[in-house]
CSV table of C-alpha atoms in Angstrom, one decimal:
chain,number,residue,atom,x,y,z
H,1,MET,CA,0.1,0.0,-0.1
H,2,SER,CA,1.4,3.5,-0.9
H,3,TYR,CA,1.7,6.3,1.5
H,4,PRO,CA,-0.5,9.4,0.3
H,5,ALA,CA,1.6,12.3,-0.7
H,6,ASP,CA,-0.7,14.8,0.8
H,7,PHE,CA,-0.6,13.3,4.2
H,8,ARG,CA,2.0,13.8,7.0
H,9,TYR,CA,3.2,11.2,9.3
H,10,SER,CA,4.5,10.6,12.9
H,11,LYS,CA,7.2,8.4,14.3
H,12,ASP,CA,4.4,6.5,16.2
H,13,HIS,CA,2.8,5.5,12.9
H,14,GLU,CA,-0.1,7.9,12.8
H,15,TRP,CA,-1.1,9.8,9.6
H,16,ILE,CA,-2.8,13.2,9.4
H,17,LYS,CA,-4.7,14.8,6.5
H,18,VAL,CA,-5.2,18.6,6.7
H,19,GLU,CA,-8.2,20.0,5.0
H,20,GLY,CA,-8.3,23.7,5.7
H,21,GLY,CA,-8.5,24.5,9.5
H,22,THR,CA,-9.3,20.8,10.3
H,23,ALA,CA,-7.6,17.4,9.9
H,24,LYS,CA,-8.4,13.6,10.0
H,25,ILE,CA,-5.9,11.4,12.0
H,26,GLY,CA,-5.5,7.7,11.5
H,27,ILE,CA,-3.0,5.0,11.7
H,28,THR,CA,-0.6,3.9,9.0
H,29,ASP,CA,-0.6,0.8,6.9
H,30,TYR,CA,2.7,0.0,8.7
H,31,ALA,CA,1.0,0.3,12.1
H,32,GLN,CA,-2.0,-2.0,11.1
H,33,LYS,CA,0.1,-4.5,9.6
H,34,SER,CA,2.2,-4.9,12.8
H,35,LEU,CA,-0.8,-5.0,14.9
H,36,GLY,CA,-2.4,-7.8,12.8
H,37,ASP,CA,-6.3,-8.4,12.8
H,38,VAL,CA,-8.1,-5.5,14.5
H,39,VAL,CA,-10.9,-6.3,16.8
H,40,PHE,CA,-11.4,-3.3,18.9
H,41,VAL,CA,-11.3,0.4,18.8
H,42,GLU,CA,-11.6,2.9,21.6
H,43,LEU,CA,-12.1,6.6,20.7
H,44,PRO,CA,-12.6,9.8,22.5
H,45,LYS,CA,-15.7,12.0,22.5
H,46,PRO,CA,-16.2,15.0,20.3
H,47,GLY,CA,-15.1,18.1,22.4
H,48,ALA,CA,-12.1,16.2,23.9
H,49,LYS,CA,-8.7,18.2,23.6
H,50,PHE,CA,-5.3,16.7,23.4
H,51,THR,CA,-1.7,18.1,23.3
H,52,ALA,CA,0.6,16.8,20.5
H,53,GLY,CA,2.0,13.6,21.6
H,54,SER,CA,-0.7,12.6,24.1
H,55,ALA,CA,-2.8,9.3,23.7
H,56,PHE,CA,-6.3,9.9,22.4
H,57,GLY,CA,-7.5,6.3,21.8
H,58,THR,CA,-6.7,2.6,21.7
H,59,VAL,CA,-6.5,0.1,19.0
H,60,GLU,CA,-6.5,-3.6,19.8
H,61,SER,CA,-5.9,-6.6,17.6
H,62,VAL,CA,-6.2,-10.1,18.9
H,63,LYS,CA,-2.7,-10.2,20.2
H,64,ALA,CA,-1.8,-6.6,21.2
H,65,VAL,CA,-3.1,-3.4,22.5
H,66,SER,CA,-1.7,-0.2,21.1
H,67,GLU,CA,-2.5,3.4,22.0
H,68,VAL,CA,-2.8,6.0,19.5
H,69,TYR,CA,-1.2,9.4,19.9
H,70,SER,CA,-2.2,12.8,18.6
H,71,PRO,CA,0.6,14.2,16.6
H,72,VAL,CA,-0.8,17.5,17.0
H,73,THR,CA,-2.5,19.8,19.4
H,74,CYS,CA,-6.2,19.7,18.6
H,75,GLU,CA,-9.9,19.5,19.6
H,76,VAL,CA,-12.0,16.4,18.5
H,77,LEU,CA,-14.7,17.5,16.2
H,78,GLU,CA,-16.1,14.0,15.2
H,79,VAL,CA,-15.2,10.2,15.7
H,80,ASN,CA,-15.4,7.5,13.3
H,81,GLU,CA,-18.2,5.7,14.7
H,82,SER,CA,-18.2,3.0,12.1
H,83,LEU,CA,-15.2,1.5,13.5
H,84,ALA,CA,-17.1,0.3,16.5
H,85,SER,CA,-19.0,-2.3,14.6
H,86,ALA,CA,-16.3,-2.8,11.8
H,87,PRO,CA,-12.7,-2.4,13.3
H,88,GLU,CA,-11.4,-4.5,10.7
H,89,THR,CA,-11.6,-1.6,8.3
H,90,ILE,CA,-8.5,-0.5,9.8
H,91,ASN,CA,-6.7,-3.5,8.2
H,92,THR,CA,-8.4,-3.0,4.8
H,93,ASP,CA,-8.4,0.7,4.5
H,94,PRO,CA,-6.1,2.2,7.0
H,95,HIS,CA,-5.4,5.4,4.9
H,96,GLY,CA,-9.2,5.9,3.9
H,97,ALA,CA,-12.4,4.7,5.4
H,98,ALA,CA,-10.6,3.8,8.7
H,99,TRP,CA,-9.8,7.6,9.7
H,100,LEU,CA,-10.2,7.5,13.4
H,101,ILE,CA,-11.0,11.3,14.5
H,102,LYS,CA,-11.4,14.4,12.8
H,103,VAL,CA,-10.1,17.4,14.7
H,104,ARG,CA,-9.7,21.3,14.8
H,105,LEU,CA,-6.0,22.2,14.6
H,106,GLN,CA,-4.9,24.5,17.5
H,107,THR,CA,-1.3,25.0,16.1
H,108,PRO,CA,-1.3,24.1,12.4
H,109,ALA,CA,2.7,24.6,12.4
H,110,GLU,CA,3.0,21.4,14.2
H,111,VAL,CA,2.0,19.5,11.1
H,112,GLN,CA,4.9,21.0,9.2
H,113,SER,CA,7.4,19.4,11.5
H,114,MET,CA,5.9,15.9,10.8
H,115,MET,CA,7.5,13.5,7.9
H,116,ASP,CA,6.2,13.6,4.6
H,117,ALA,CA,5.4,10.4,2.6
H,118,ALA,CA,9.1,9.9,1.4
H,119,ALA,CA,10.6,10.5,4.9
H,120,TYR,CA,8.0,8.2,6.4
H,121,GLU,CA,8.8,5.4,4.0
H,122,ALA,CA,12.6,5.8,4.7
H,123,TYR,CA,11.7,5.6,8.4
H,124,ILE,CA,9.7,2.5,8.2
H,125,ALA,CA,12.4,1.0,6.0
H,126,GLU,CA,14.8,1.7,8.6
H,127,LYS,CA,12.5,0.1,11.3
H,128,ASP,CA,12.4,-3.0,9.2
H,129,LYS,CA,16.0,-3.3,8.8
H,130,GLU,CA,16.4,-3.1,12.6
H,131,ALA,CA,13.8,-5.8,13.2
H,132,HIS,CA,15.5,-8.3,10.8
H,133,ALA,CA,19.0,-7.3,12.0
U,1,MET,CA,9.3,-12.5,14.7
U,2,VAL,CA,9.5,-12.5,18.6
U,3,ASN,CA,12.0,-14.2,20.8
U,4,PHE,CA,10.6,-16.9,22.7
U,5,GLY,CA,12.8,-18.8,25.0
U,6,GLY,CA,15.6,-18.2,22.7
U,7,TRP,CA,13.8,-19.1,19.7
U,8,ASP,CA,12.8,-16.8,16.8
U,9,MET,CA,9.2,-17.6,16.2
U,10,PRO,CA,6.4,-16.1,14.1
U,11,VAL,CA,3.5,-14.7,16.1
U,12,GLU,CA,1.4,-15.2,12.9
U,13,TYR,CA,1.8,-15.7,9.1
U,14,PRO,CA,0.4,-12.6,7.7
U,15,ALA,CA,1.0,-13.6,4.1
U,16,THR,CA,-1.5,-16.5,4.2
U,17,GLY,CA,-4.0,-14.9,6.4
U,18,GLY,CA,-2.9,-14.0,9.9
U,19,LEU,CA,-3.9,-15.0,13.3
U,20,ILE,CA,-7.7,-15.1,13.1
U,21,ALA,CA,-7.7,-17.1,9.8
U,22,GLU,CA,-4.9,-19.4,11.5
U,23,HIS,CA,-7.1,-20.1,14.5
U,24,MET,CA,-10.3,-20.7,12.4
U,25,ALA,CA,-8.4,-23.1,10.4
U,26,VAL,CA,-7.4,-25.3,13.1
U,27,ARG,CA,-11.1,-25.2,14.3
U,28,THR,CA,-12.6,-25.9,11.0
U,29,ALA,CA,-10.0,-27.7,8.8
U,30,VAL,CA,-6.3,-28.0,9.8
U,31,GLY,CA,-3.2,-26.1,10.8
U,32,VAL,CA,0.4,-26.7,11.2
U,33,PHE,CA,2.7,-25.2,14.0
U,34,ASP,CA,6.4,-25.5,14.1
U,35,VAL,CA,6.8,-26.2,17.9
U,36,SER,CA,10.6,-27.3,17.7
U,37,HIS,CA,11.1,-25.0,20.7
U,38,MET,CA,9.6,-27.6,23.1
U,39,GLY,CA,12.0,-29.5,25.0
U,40,ASP,CA,12.3,-33.1,25.1
U,41,ILE,CA,14.0,-35.2,28.0
U,42,VAL,CA,14.5,-39.0,27.7
U,43,ILE,CA,14.7,-40.9,31.0
U,44,GLU,CA,15.9,-44.5,30.7
U,45,SER,CA,16.7,-47.2,33.2
U,46,THR,CA,20.6,-48.1,33.3
U,47,GLY,CA,22.3,-51.3,33.9
U,48,THR,CA,21.3,-54.8,32.7
U,49,ASN,CA,18.2,-55.6,34.6
U,50,LYS,CA,15.7,-54.0,32.2
U,51,GLU,CA,12.8,-55.0,34.6
U,52,SER,CA,14.3,-52.9,37.5
U,53,ALA,CA,11.5,-50.3,37.2
U,54,ALA,CA,14.1,-47.5,38.0
U,55,ALA,CA,12.8,-45.1,35.3
U,56,LEU,CA,9.3,-45.4,36.5
U,57,ALA,CA,10.3,-45.0,40.0
U,58,ALA,CA,12.2,-41.9,38.9
U,59,VAL,CA,9.2,-40.7,36.9
U,60,GLN,CA,6.7,-41.2,39.7
U,61,HIS,CA,9.1,-39.2,42.0
U,62,ILE,CA,9.3,-36.1,39.8
U,63,SER,CA,5.9,-35.8,38.3
U,64,MET,CA,2.3,-35.8,39.7
U,65,ASN,CA,0.3,-37.9,37.6
U,66,ASP,CA,0.5,-41.7,38.1
U,67,ALA,CA,3.0,-43.0,35.4
U,68,SER,CA,2.4,-46.6,36.4
U,69,LYS,CA,-0.9,-46.6,34.5
U,70,LEU,CA,0.9,-45.8,31.2
U,71,ALA,CA,1.1,-48.6,28.7
U,72,ILE,CA,4.0,-48.6,26.2
U,73,GLY,CA,2.6,-46.2,23.5
U,74,GLN,CA,0.6,-44.0,25.8
U,75,ALA,CA,1.0,-40.6,27.2
U,76,HIS,CA,-0.5,-38.4,29.8
U,77,TYR,CA,-0.5,-34.6,30.9
U,78,SER,CA,1.4,-34.2,34.2
U,79,ALA,CA,3.5,-31.6,35.9
U,80,LEU,CA,6.9,-31.3,37.8
U,81,LEU,CA,6.4,-29.7,41.0
U,82,ASN,CA,8.6,-27.9,43.6
U,83,PRO,CA,8.7,-29.1,47.4
U,84,HIS,CA,5.9,-26.4,47.9
U,85,GLY,CA,3.4,-28.0,45.5
U,86,THR,CA,4.0,-25.2,43.1
U,87,PHE,CA,4.9,-25.7,39.2
U,88,VAL,CA,8.5,-26.3,37.9
U,89,ASP,CA,6.6,-26.9,34.7
U,90,ASP,CA,3.9,-28.8,33.1
U,91,VAL,CA,4.8,-31.8,30.8
U,92,VAL,CA,3.5,-34.5,28.5
U,93,VAL,CA,5.0,-38.0,29.7
U,94,HIS,CA,5.2,-40.5,27.0
U,95,ARG,CA,6.1,-44.1,27.8
U,96,THR,CA,8.2,-45.2,25.0
U,97,GLY,CA,9.4,-48.6,26.2
U,98,HIS,CA,9.6,-51.0,29.2
U,99,GLU,CA,12.1,-48.5,30.8
U,100,GLY,CA,11.8,-45.6,28.8
U,101,TYR,CA,9.9,-42.2,29.1
U,102,LEU,CA,9.8,-39.0,26.9
U,103,LEU,CA,9.1,-35.8,28.8
U,104,VAL,CA,7.9,-33.0,26.6
U,105,ILE,CA,8.4,-29.6,28.4
U,106,ASN,CA,8.2,-25.8,27.6
U,107,ALA,CA,10.8,-23.9,25.7
U,108,GLY,CA,11.0,-21.0,28.3
U,109,THR,CA,11.8,-23.6,31.0
U,110,ARG,CA,14.0,-26.0,29.3
U,111,GLU,CA,17.3,-25.5,30.8
U,112,LYS,CA,15.7,-25.1,34.2
U,113,ASP,CA,13.6,-28.1,33.7
U,114,PHE,CA,16.4,-30.4,32.5
U,115,HIS,CA,18.8,-29.5,35.4
U,116,TRP,CA,15.8,-30.0,37.8
U,117,VAL,CA,15.1,-33.5,36.6
U,118,ARG,CA,18.7,-34.5,36.3
U,119,ASP,CA,19.2,-33.5,39.9
U,120,ASN,CA,16.2,-35.1,41.1
U,121,VAL,CA,16.6,-38.6,39.5
U,122,ARG,CA,20.2,-39.0,40.7
U,123,GLY,CA,19.1,-41.4,43.5
U,124,PHE,CA,17.6,-43.9,40.7
U,125,ALA,CA,19.3,-46.3,38.4
U,126,CYS,CA,18.4,-44.2,35.2
U,127,THR,CA,19.8,-41.5,33.1
U,128,ALA,CA,18.1,-38.3,32.0
U,129,ARG,CA,19.0,-37.0,28.6
U,130,ASP,CA,18.0,-33.5,27.0
U,131,VAL,CA,17.3,-34.5,23.4
U,132,GLY,CA,15.5,-31.4,22.4
U,133,ASP,CA,18.1,-30.5,19.7
U,134,HIS,CA,17.6,-33.7,18.0
U,135,TYR,CA,13.9,-33.1,17.0
U,136,THR,CA,11.9,-30.7,14.9
U,137,GLN,CA,8.4,-31.1,16.4
U,138,LEU,CA,5.5,-30.1,14.0
U,139,ALA,CA,2.0,-30.0,15.5
U,140,ILE,CA,-0.7,-30.9,12.9
U,141,GLN,CA,-4.0,-29.8,14.4
U,142,GLY,CA,-7.7,-29.9,13.4
U,143,PRO,CA,-10.5,-31.9,12.4
U,144,ARG,CA,-8.8,-32.8,9.1
U,145,ALA,CA,-5.4,-33.4,10.7
U,146,ALA,CA,-5.9,-37.2,10.4
U,147,ASP,CA,-6.8,-37.1,6.8
U,148,LEU,CA,-3.8,-35.1,5.9
U,149,LEU,CA,-1.3,-37.1,7.9
U,150,SER,CA,-2.7,-40.2,6.5
U,151,THR,CA,-1.6,-38.9,3.1
U,152,LEU,CA,2.2,-38.8,4.3
U,153,THR,CA,2.4,-42.0,6.4
U,154,ALA,CA,1.4,-45.6,6.3
U,155,ALA,CA,1.1,-45.7,10.0
U,156,ASP,CA,-2.4,-46.9,11.2
U,157,LEU,CA,-3.7,-43.5,12.4
U,158,PRO,CA,-7.3,-44.4,13.4
U,159,ALA,CA,-5.6,-46.9,15.8
U,160,VAL,CA,-3.7,-44.1,17.6
U,161,LYS,CA,-6.2,-42.8,20.2
U,162,ASN,CA,-6.0,-39.5,21.8
U,163,TYR,CA,-2.9,-39.3,23.9
U,164,TRP,CA,-1.3,-42.3,22.5
U,165,PHE,CA,1.4,-42.5,19.8
U,166,THR,CA,3.1,-44.8,17.5
U,167,ARG,CA,6.3,-44.9,15.2
U,168,GLY,CA,6.2,-45.1,11.5
U,169,GLU,CA,7.5,-43.7,8.3
U,170,VAL,CA,6.5,-40.1,7.7
U,171,CYS,CA,7.5,-38.3,4.4
U,172,GLY,CA,10.0,-41.3,3.6
U,173,LEU,CA,11.6,-40.8,7.1
U,174,PRO,CA,11.8,-44.0,9.1
U,175,ASN,CA,10.6,-44.4,12.7
U,176,VAL,CA,9.2,-41.0,13.3
U,177,LEU,CA,7.3,-40.7,16.7
U,178,ILE,CA,3.6,-39.8,15.8
U,179,ALA,CA,1.6,-38.7,19.0
U,180,ARG,CA,-2.0,-37.9,18.9
U,181,THR,CA,-1.4,-34.9,21.3
U,182,GLY,CA,-1.6,-31.1,20.8
U,183,TYR,CA,-2.3,-27.7,22.6
U,184,THR,CA,-5.2,-26.5,20.7
U,185,ALA,CA,-8.4,-28.5,22.3
U,186,GLU,CA,-8.9,-30.0,18.7
U,187,ASP,CA,-7.9,-33.4,17.4
U,188,GLY,CA,-4.2,-33.6,16.0
U,189,PHE,CA,-0.9,-35.0,15.9
U,190,GLU,CA,2.5,-34.1,17.0
U,191,ILE,CA,5.3,-35.6,14.9
U,192,TYR,CA,8.8,-35.6,15.8
U,193,VAL,CA,11.4,-35.7,12.8
U,194,PRO,CA,15.1,-35.3,12.7
U,195,SER,CA,16.2,-31.5,13.2
U,196,ASP,CA,18.7,-30.8,10.6
U,197,ALA,CA,17.5,-27.8,8.3
U,198,ALA,CA,17.0,-29.9,5.2
U,199,THR,CA,14.9,-32.5,6.7
U,200,SER,CA,13.0,-30.1,8.7
U,201,ALA,CA,12.1,-27.9,5.6
U,202,MET,CA,11.4,-31.0,3.6
U,203,VAL,CA,8.7,-32.2,6.0
U,204,TRP,CA,7.3,-28.9,6.7
U,205,ASN,CA,6.8,-28.1,3.0
U,206,ARG,CA,5.4,-31.5,2.4
U,207,VAL,CA,2.8,-31.1,5.3
U,208,LEU,CA,1.9,-27.8,3.7
U,209,ASP,CA,1.5,-29.1,0.3
U,210,ALA,CA,-0.4,-32.2,1.1
U,211,GLY,CA,-2.6,-30.0,3.2
U,212,LYS,CA,-3.8,-27.7,0.5
U,213,GLU,CA,-6.8,-30.0,-0.3
U,214,PHE,CA,-7.8,-29.8,3.3
U,215,GLY,CA,-7.5,-26.0,3.7
U,216,ILE,CA,-4.3,-26.0,5.8
U,217,LEU,CA,-2.6,-22.7,7.1
U,218,PRO,CA,0.8,-22.3,8.8
U,219,CYS,CA,0.0,-21.2,12.3
U,220,GLY,CA,2.1,-19.1,14.7
U,221,LEU,CA,2.5,-18.6,18.4
U,222,GLY,CA,-0.4,-16.0,18.3
U,223,ALA,CA,-3.1,-18.6,17.3
U,224,ARG,CA,-1.4,-21.2,19.4
U,225,ASN,CA,-2.2,-19.0,22.4
U,226,THR,CA,-5.9,-18.2,21.5
U,227,LEU,CA,-6.5,-21.9,20.7
U,228,ARG,CA,-5.2,-23.2,24.0
U,229,LEU,CA,-6.9,-20.5,25.9
U,230,GLU,CA,-10.3,-21.3,24.4
U,231,GLY,CA,-9.6,-24.9,25.6
U,232,ARG,CA,-8.5,-23.7,29.1
U,233,MET,CA,-5.1,-25.3,28.7
U,234,ALA,CA,-2.7,-23.7,31.1
U,235,LEU,CA,0.5,-21.8,30.1
U,236,TYR,CA,3.5,-21.8,32.2
U,237,GLY,CA,4.1,-18.3,33.4
U,238,HIS,CA,0.4,-17.6,33.5
U,239,GLU,CA,-2.2,-20.0,34.9
U,240,ILE,CA,0.8,-22.1,36.5
U,241,SER,CA,3.9,-21.0,37.9
U,242,ASP,CA,6.4,-21.5,40.9
U,243,THR,CA,3.9,-19.5,43.1
U,244,ILE,CA,0.8,-21.3,42.2
U,245,ASN,CA,-0.1,-24.7,43.5
U,246,VAL,CA,-2.1,-27.7,41.8
U,247,TRP,CA,-5.4,-27.1,43.5
U,248,GLU,CA,-5.5,-23.5,42.8
U,249,ALA,CA,-4.8,-24.2,39.1
U,250,GLY,CA,-7.6,-26.8,39.2
U,251,LEU,CA,-5.3,-29.5,37.9
U,252,ASP,CA,-6.4,-32.2,40.4
U,253,ARG,CA,-7.5,-34.7,37.9
U,254,PHE,CA,-3.7,-35.0,36.9
U,255,CYS,CA,-2.4,-35.4,40.3
U,256,LYS,CA,-2.5,-38.6,41.8
U,257,MET,CA,-2.0,-38.2,45.6
U,258,ASP,CA,-2.7,-42.0,46.3
U,259,LYS,CA,0.0,-43.2,43.9
U,260,GLY,CA,2.8,-42.9,46.6
U,261,ASP,CA,5.3,-40.1,47.6
U,262,PHE,CA,6.5,-37.6,44.9
U,263,ILE,CA,8.0,-34.0,45.0
U,264,GLY,CA,5.5,-31.6,46.2
U,265,ARG,CA,3.0,-34.2,47.8
U,266,ALA,CA,3.3,-33.3,51.4
U,267,ALA,CA,2.9,-29.5,50.8
U,268,LEU,CA,-0.3,-30.3,48.6
U,269,GLU,CA,-1.6,-32.6,51.4
U,270,LYS,CA,-1.1,-29.6,53.8
U,271,ALA,CA,-2.6,-27.0,51.3
U,272,ARG,CA,-5.7,-29.2,50.8
U,273,ALA,CA,-6.3,-29.3,54.5
U,274,GLU,CA,-5.9,-25.5,54.8
U,275,GLY,CA,-8.3,-25.0,51.9
U,276,LEU,CA,-8.1,-22.7,48.8
U,277,ARG,CA,-7.4,-19.0,48.8
U,278,ARG,CA,-7.9,-18.5,45.1
U,279,THR,CA,-8.9,-20.5,42.3
U,280,LEU,CA,-8.8,-20.3,38.4
U,281,VAL,CA,-12.1,-19.2,36.8
U,282,GLY,CA,-13.2,-18.5,33.1
U,283,LEU,CA,-14.5,-15.0,32.6
U,284,GLU,CA,-16.4,-13.7,29.9
U,285,MET,CA,-16.5,-9.8,29.2
U,286,VAL,CA,-20.1,-8.4,29.5
U,287,ASP,CA,-19.1,-4.9,28.9
U,288,ARG,CA,-17.5,-3.9,25.4
U,289,GLY,CA,-13.6,-4.3,26.2
U,290,ILE,CA,-10.8,-6.9,26.2
U,291,ALA,CA,-9.4,-8.5,29.5
U,292,ARG,CA,-5.6,-8.9,29.1
U,293,ASP,CA,-3.0,-10.7,30.8
U,294,ASP,CA,-2.2,-9.2,34.2
U,295,TYR,CA,-5.3,-6.8,34.3
U,296,LYS,CA,-6.9,-6.7,37.8
U,297,VAL,CA,-10.2,-8.1,38.8
U,298,PHE,CA,-12.5,-6.6,41.2
U,299,ASP,CA,-15.8,-7.6,43.0
U,300,GLN,CA,-18.9,-5.5,42.5
U,301,ASP,CA,-18.1,-3.4,45.4
U,302,GLY,CA,-14.9,-2.3,43.8
U,303,ARG,CA,-12.6,-4.3,46.0
U,304,GLU,CA,-9.5,-6.0,44.1
U,305,VAL,CA,-10.0,-9.6,44.5
U,306,GLY,CA,-7.6,-11.1,41.9
U,307,TYR,CA,-6.0,-11.1,38.4
U,308,VAL,CA,-6.3,-12.1,34.8
U,309,THR,CA,-3.7,-14.8,33.8
U,310,SER,CA,-4.5,-14.9,30.2
U,311,GLY,CA,-7.1,-12.7,28.4
U,312,SER,CA,-7.8,-12.2,24.7
U,313,PRO,CA,-10.5,-12.0,22.0
U,314,ALA,CA,-11.6,-15.5,21.2
U,315,PRO,CA,-11.6,-15.9,17.6
U,316,PHE,CA,-13.7,-18.9,17.2
U,317,LEU,CA,-16.3,-18.1,20.1
U,318,LYS,CA,-16.3,-14.4,19.1
U,319,LYS,CA,-16.2,-13.3,22.6
U,320,ASN,CA,-13.7,-11.5,24.9
U,321,ILE,CA,-12.5,-14.4,27.4
U,322,ALA,CA,-10.1,-14.6,30.1
U,323,LEU,CA,-8.7,-16.8,32.8
U,324,ALA,CA,-8.4,-15.3,36.3
U,325,TYR,CA,-7.6,-16.1,39.8
U,326,VAL,CA,-10.2,-15.1,42.2
U,327,PRO,CA,-11.3,-16.1,45.9
U,328,PRO,CA,-13.3,-19.4,45.9
U,329,ALA,CA,-16.3,-17.5,47.2
U,330,LEU,CA,-16.4,-15.8,43.9
U,331,ALA,CA,-15.9,-18.5,41.5
U,332,GLU,CA,-19.3,-19.7,40.9
U,333,VAL,CA,-20.6,-19.7,37.3
U,334,GLY,CA,-22.6,-16.6,36.9
U,335,THR,CA,-20.9,-14.5,39.4
U,336,ALA,CA,-20.6,-10.8,38.4
U,337,LEU,CA,-16.9,-9.4,38.5
U,338,LEU,CA,-15.3,-6.3,37.2
U,339,VAL,CA,-12.0,-6.3,35.2
U,340,GLU,CA,-9.9,-3.0,35.2
U,341,VAL,CA,-9.3,-2.1,31.5
U,342,ARG,CA,-7.0,0.9,31.4
U,343,THR,CA,-9.0,3.6,33.4
U,344,GLN,CA,-12.4,1.8,33.4
U,345,LYS,CA,-13.8,-1.2,35.5
U,346,LEU,CA,-15.7,-3.2,32.9
U,347,LYS,CA,-18.4,-5.7,33.8
U,348,ALA,CA,-17.5,-9.4,33.2
U,349,LYS,CA,-19.1,-12.8,34.4
U,350,VAL,CA,-17.8,-16.2,35.7
U,351,VAL,CA,-18.6,-18.8,33.0
U,352,PRO,CA,-17.8,-22.7,32.8
U,353,THR,CA,-14.6,-23.7,31.2
U,354,PRO,CA,-13.3,-24.9,28.9
U,355,PHE,CA,-14.6,-22.1,26.9
U,356,TYR,CA,-14.6,-24.5,23.8
U,357,LYS,CA,-15.1,-28.1,23.5
U,358,ARG,CA,-14.7,-29.8,20.4
U,359,PRO,CA,-17.5,-31.8,18.8
U,360,ARG,CA,-16.8,-35.6,19.0
């Protein structure tokens, strides 16, 4: 799966797609692959506020629990409710239908300090090399 | 790959479907696991008097089940105990001959187990040998396991009942130990072939090839764990350990107090007289949420009463299940309990175990 050029990426394997003053946040294809079959998603309520780097939710596969971190300072506007009944969408469409939350950006400049697609692909290639070393 | 007792092992095989698909293959068709990490200890009588029964006496001394009941070609579940009546490890004891036994043990405890066995059989006219490196052990598990294996061997598989074993040619290899055992709560076999890389790869590939028509998937540690959990089979370091005794773990039926003395027996006698302080129960989550290993368990008044030993989504049962230690007063089926999942206390209830029983 390719990493969209109009997304930015975090070292914790979240992506963010900015649309004006709001943005969608999800987890990357790399993240869903290392988790395996996702069976449970726990997300915040609209109105919740997060600072960059703080955990806003949990994604669980059969074998593991993984916290999801907000790459930016934001307020939650909307939550992807469809994931409660179809968490496996995270495995099948991590960069599209399986967005987790829609947020209002507090400090848009934070997005600029995140990795672009090329930098993220280089980052995960390095991770894979470490894992197989 | 994860490091498991010094072995690099796959948690799952994502390219062929991953954990849930692997679990379902074993419940509905067949799966194959490379379980070569399991340790193998051979105990045999020494000397010329092969009827001396020294090996049996040694096995009786170090394990809690009654090995005198084993016929040649038969195996049973048992455990090695500390003097406190707690677990060194659980084992499957195979009687391989008049004066020979094969103990199959866990990877994580292999070295500890072998030293413990060697030290504790010193007083008997027998030898204990660690032969784990000689074998590649494959577990072929699932309702189609017998159909699959019968295409690779001429051995009379229907004659091999549950927890019995035979020897026969498999994939052209002579004298392969074929045991109707496993750790999945499903029918299946475990075969022990020479451990050199070429032979191991040949057998693995032939099992997968022959298994295609039966819907085989290669299975990793992840499915091994969820399958054994649905079947309420103990895992060392979780349901059993050196701080948990036999009664607490509910393994009474594998512990034969009337067979004569054995290591741990006196402590178990005492523990039985004192009564249980905690017991292993099955939990099913009522609220939305997944109980995981080591999560805390509370009663309805919010008092901490125990902990989860193993917790996971159960792929076949499609429920979130767990095994947990709680006081006996809270062990009755239907008892409402709470499991702390991150910041919330979620509702759970005590349910009968095993969670899954295979249809016969």
